[in-house]
Coordinates of C-alpha atoms and ligand atoms in Angstrom, one line a residue:
M688 CA -51.7 -16.3 -3.9
T689 CA -54.0 -15.6 -1.0
S690 CA -56.2 -12.6 -1.8
T691 CA -56.8 -10.1 1.0
A692 CA -60.4 -11.4 1.2
D693 CA -59.3 -14.9 2.0
R694 CA -56.9 -13.9 4.8
V695 CA -57.8 -14.7 8.4
R696 CA -58.6 -11.4 10.1
V697 CA -56.4 -11.1 13.2
A698 CA -56.5 -8.8 16.2
V699 CA -53.4 -8.4 18.3
L700 CA -53.7 -7.5 22.0
I701 CA -50.8 -5.7 23.6
S702 CA -49.8 -3.9 26.8
G703 CA -46.5 -2.3 25.8
T704 CA -43.7 -2.1 23.2
G705 CA -45.4 -4.3 20.6
S706 CA -42.3 -5.7 18.9
N707 CA -44.0 -9.1 18.5
M708 CA -47.1 -7.3 17.2
A709 CA -44.9 -5.5 14.6
A710 CA -43.5 -8.8 13.5
L711 CA -47.0 -10.2 13.0
I712 CA -48.2 -7.1 11.1
D713 CA -45.2 -7.4 8.8
E714 CA -45.8 -11.1 8.1
G715 CA -49.5 -10.4 7.4
Q716 CA -48.6 -7.7 4.9
K717 CA -46.5 -10.0 2.8
P718 CA -47.9 -11.2 -0.6
G719 CA -49.6 -14.6 -0.1
A720 CA -50.0 -14.3 3.7
S721 CA -52.6 -16.5 5.3
F722 CA -53.7 -13.8 7.7
E723 CA -53.8 -10.0 8.1
V724 CA -53.6 -8.0 11.3
V725 CA -56.5 -5.6 11.0
L726 CA -56.8 -4.4 14.6
V727 CA -54.5 -3.7 17.5
V728 CA -55.9 -3.2 21.0
A729 CA -53.9 -2.1 24.0
N730 CA -55.1 -2.0 27.6
R731 CA -52.8 0.9 28.3
P732 CA -53.4 4.2 26.4
H733 CA -49.6 5.0 26.2
A734 CA -48.6 1.5 25.0
G735 CA -45.7 2.2 22.5
G736 CA -47.1 -0.4 20.1
L737 CA -50.1 1.7 19.2
A738 CA -48.0 4.3 17.3
I739 CA -46.1 1.5 15.6
A740 CA -49.3 -0.1 14.4
E741 CA -50.6 3.2 13.1
A742 CA -47.4 3.8 11.2
K743 CA -48.0 0.4 9.6
E744 CA -51.6 1.5 8.7
V745 CA -53.3 -0.9 11.1
K746 CA -56.2 0.4 13.2
A747 CA -54.9 0.8 16.8
L748 CA -57.1 1.5 19.8
A749 CA -56.7 1.6 23.5
I750 CA -59.2 0.4 26.0
D751 CA -57.7 1.5 29.3
H752 CA -58.4 -1.1 32.0
Q753 CA -58.0 1.4 34.9
P754 CA -61.5 2.9 34.8
F755 CA -62.9 -0.6 35.1
G756 CA -61.2 -1.3 38.4
A757 CA -61.5 -4.9 39.4
D758 CA -64.3 -5.6 36.8
R759 CA -62.2 -7.5 34.3
A760 CA -65.3 -8.8 32.5
A761 CA -66.5 -5.3 31.8
H762 CA -63.2 -4.3 30.4
E763 CA -63.1 -7.4 28.2
A764 CA -66.7 -6.7 27.0
E765 CA -65.4 -3.4 25.5
I766 CA -62.6 -5.3 23.8
Q767 CA -65.1 -8.0 22.6
R768 CA -67.3 -5.2 21.1
L769 CA -64.3 -4.1 19.0
L770 CA -63.4 -7.6 18.0
I771 CA -66.9 -8.2 16.7
Q772 CA -67.1 -4.8 15.1
H773 CA -64.0 -5.6 13.0
D774 CA -65.0 -9.2 12.1
I775 CA -62.0 -10.6 13.9
Q776 CA -61.5 -14.4 13.4
L777 CA -58.4 -14.9 15.6
V778 CA -56.9 -13.1 18.5
A779 CA -53.1 -13.0 19.1
L780 CA -51.9 -11.9 22.5
A781 CA -48.4 -10.3 22.2
G782 CA -47.1 -9.0 25.6
Y783 CA -50.7 -8.6 26.8
M784 CA -50.1 -8.5 30.5
R785 CA -53.6 -9.1 31.9
V786 CA -55.1 -12.3 33.0
L787 CA -58.3 -13.0 31.0
T788 CA -61.5 -14.2 32.5
P789 CA -62.7 -17.8 31.8
G790 CA -65.7 -16.4 29.9
F791 CA -63.6 -14.4 27.5
V792 CA -61.2 -17.3 27.0
Q793 CA -64.0 -19.8 26.4
G794 CA -65.5 -17.6 23.7
W795 CA -62.3 -17.6 21.7
R796 CA -61.3 -21.2 22.4
G797 CA -59.1 -22.5 19.6
R798 CA -58.9 -19.0 18.1
M799 CA -56.7 -17.2 20.7
I800 CA -53.0 -17.7 21.0
N801 CA -50.2 -16.3 23.1
I802 CA -46.4 -16.0 23.0
H803 CA -44.6 -16.6 26.2
P804 CA -40.8 -16.1 26.9
S805 CA -39.9 -19.6 28.2
L806 CA -39.9 -23.2 27.1
L807 CA -43.3 -24.1 28.5
P808 CA -44.3 -26.0 30.6
L809 CA -41.2 -24.5 32.3
Y810 CA -41.7 -21.1 33.9
P811 CA -45.3 -19.9 33.3
G812 CA -45.9 -16.4 34.7
L813 CA -43.4 -13.7 35.1
D814 CA -39.6 -13.3 35.5
T815 CA -39.0 -16.3 33.2
H816 CA -35.4 -15.5 32.2
A817 CA -34.2 -14.8 35.8
R818 CA -35.8 -18.1 36.9
A819 CA -34.2 -20.1 34.1
I820 CA -30.7 -18.6 34.9
A821 CA -31.2 -19.1 38.6
A822 CA -32.1 -22.8 38.0
G823 CA -28.8 -23.3 36.1
D824 CA -30.7 -24.2 32.9
S825 CA -28.6 -24.6 29.7
E826 CA -31.3 -23.1 27.5
G827 CA -34.3 -20.7 27.6
G828 CA -36.6 -19.9 24.8
C829 CA -40.1 -19.0 23.8
T830 CA -43.4 -20.8 23.2
V831 CA -46.5 -20.0 21.2
H832 CA -49.6 -21.8 22.7
Q833 CA -53.3 -21.8 22.6
V834 CA -54.9 -19.7 25.4
T835 CA -56.9 -21.7 27.9
E836 CA -58.2 -20.8 31.4
G837 CA -55.0 -21.8 33.1
V838 CA -52.2 -19.2 32.8
D839 CA -49.7 -20.3 30.0
E840 CA -51.2 -23.8 30.0
G841 CA -52.8 -24.3 26.6
E842 CA -51.6 -26.6 23.8
I843 CA -48.1 -25.8 22.6
L844 CA -48.0 -24.8 18.9
G845 CA -44.3 -24.1 18.5
Q846 CA -41.1 -23.4 20.4
I847 CA -37.6 -22.1 19.8
A848 CA -34.8 -22.9 22.3
V849 CA -32.1 -20.3 22.9
P850 CA -28.8 -21.3 24.6
I851 CA -28.1 -19.6 28.0
L852 CA -24.5 -18.3 28.0
H853 CA -22.4 -18.3 31.2
D854 CA -22.4 -14.5 31.5
D855 CA -26.1 -14.0 30.6
T856 CA -28.2 -11.6 32.7
P857 CA -32.0 -11.8 32.5
D858 CA -31.8 -8.7 30.2
S859 CA -29.2 -10.2 27.8
L860 CA -31.1 -13.5 27.6
A861 CA -34.4 -11.6 27.1
Q862 CA -33.0 -9.8 24.1
R863 CA -31.9 -13.0 22.3
V864 CA -35.2 -14.7 23.2
L865 CA -37.1 -11.8 21.9
A866 CA -35.3 -12.1 18.5
A867 CA -36.4 -15.8 18.5
E868 CA -40.0 -14.7 19.3
H869 CA -40.0 -12.5 16.2
R870 CA -39.3 -15.5 14.1
L871 CA -41.5 -18.0 15.9
Y872 CA -44.7 -16.0 16.3
P873 CA -45.3 -15.1 12.6
Q874 CA -44.4 -18.6 11.5
V875 CA -46.8 -20.3 13.9
L876 CA -49.6 -17.9 13.2
S877 CA -49.2 -18.3 9.5
E878 CA -49.4 -22.1 9.8
L879 CA -52.4 -22.0 12.1
C880 CA -54.3 -19.7 9.8
R881 CA -53.7 -22.0 6.8
T882 CA -55.5 -24.8 8.7
L883 CA -58.4 -22.9 10.3
D884 CA -61.9 -23.8 9.2
Ligands
LIG1962 C1 -42.4 -10.7 25.0 O1 -41.1 -11.2 25.5 C2 -43.5 -11.7 25.3 O2 -43.1 -13.0 25.2 C3 -43.7 -11.3 26.8 O3 -43.7 -10.0 26.9 C4 -42.8 -9.4 25.9 C5 -43.5 -8.4 25.1 O4 -42.7 -7.8 24.2 N1 -45.0 -11.8 27.2 C6 -45.3 -12.3 28.4 O5 -44.4 -12.3 29.3 C7 -46.7 -12.8 28.6 N2 -46.8 -13.5 29.8 P1 -43.3 -6.9 23.0 O6 -44.3 -6.0 23.5 O7 -42.1 -6.2 22.4 O8 -43.8 -7.9 22.0

């Protein structure tokens, strides 16, 4: 069994609900897990995921981006300070809806991953489900990938495809894809943390 001391120390960055974050916390709290979520950081003080993390006894903090205006790097410097303070080894973005600066991304190269609600390289960016339905695709899905400077462009670590039904709306498809995300993200993070140096 992996002792707590051996587990990769993970921080999850969120902007909202935090359902993927919750799935990661739960996985990391299982006996023998290869990682542990020890910190959650939100860029919005009212992000719902903060209370969920606290209820699961994970340290949860907000660094509001608004006072920083257009200075993304200054906002990220505050986040970086927290990551260092908590000895974070890997960062998992989970519905973190801010584009990161190249400097921050480079500092975490190979140790920052993201979940995206499409079968990348299809539909990077926003409104993925509406775009997949409008294109007449037979399936949507989700992808976990390494974070690089290009938005939603890094190496793909895992994907789950979800059939698109004839009467699907973006919301109904999003719900089924989200359920797949909750399976995919913990599995990929677990595997990655077993192989990290
Ligand atoms: C998830 O569907 C995630 O894939 C998506 O936001 C949702 C967050 O839900 N992320 C992106 O669109 C990133 N570009 P959650 O807060 O309940 O995990």
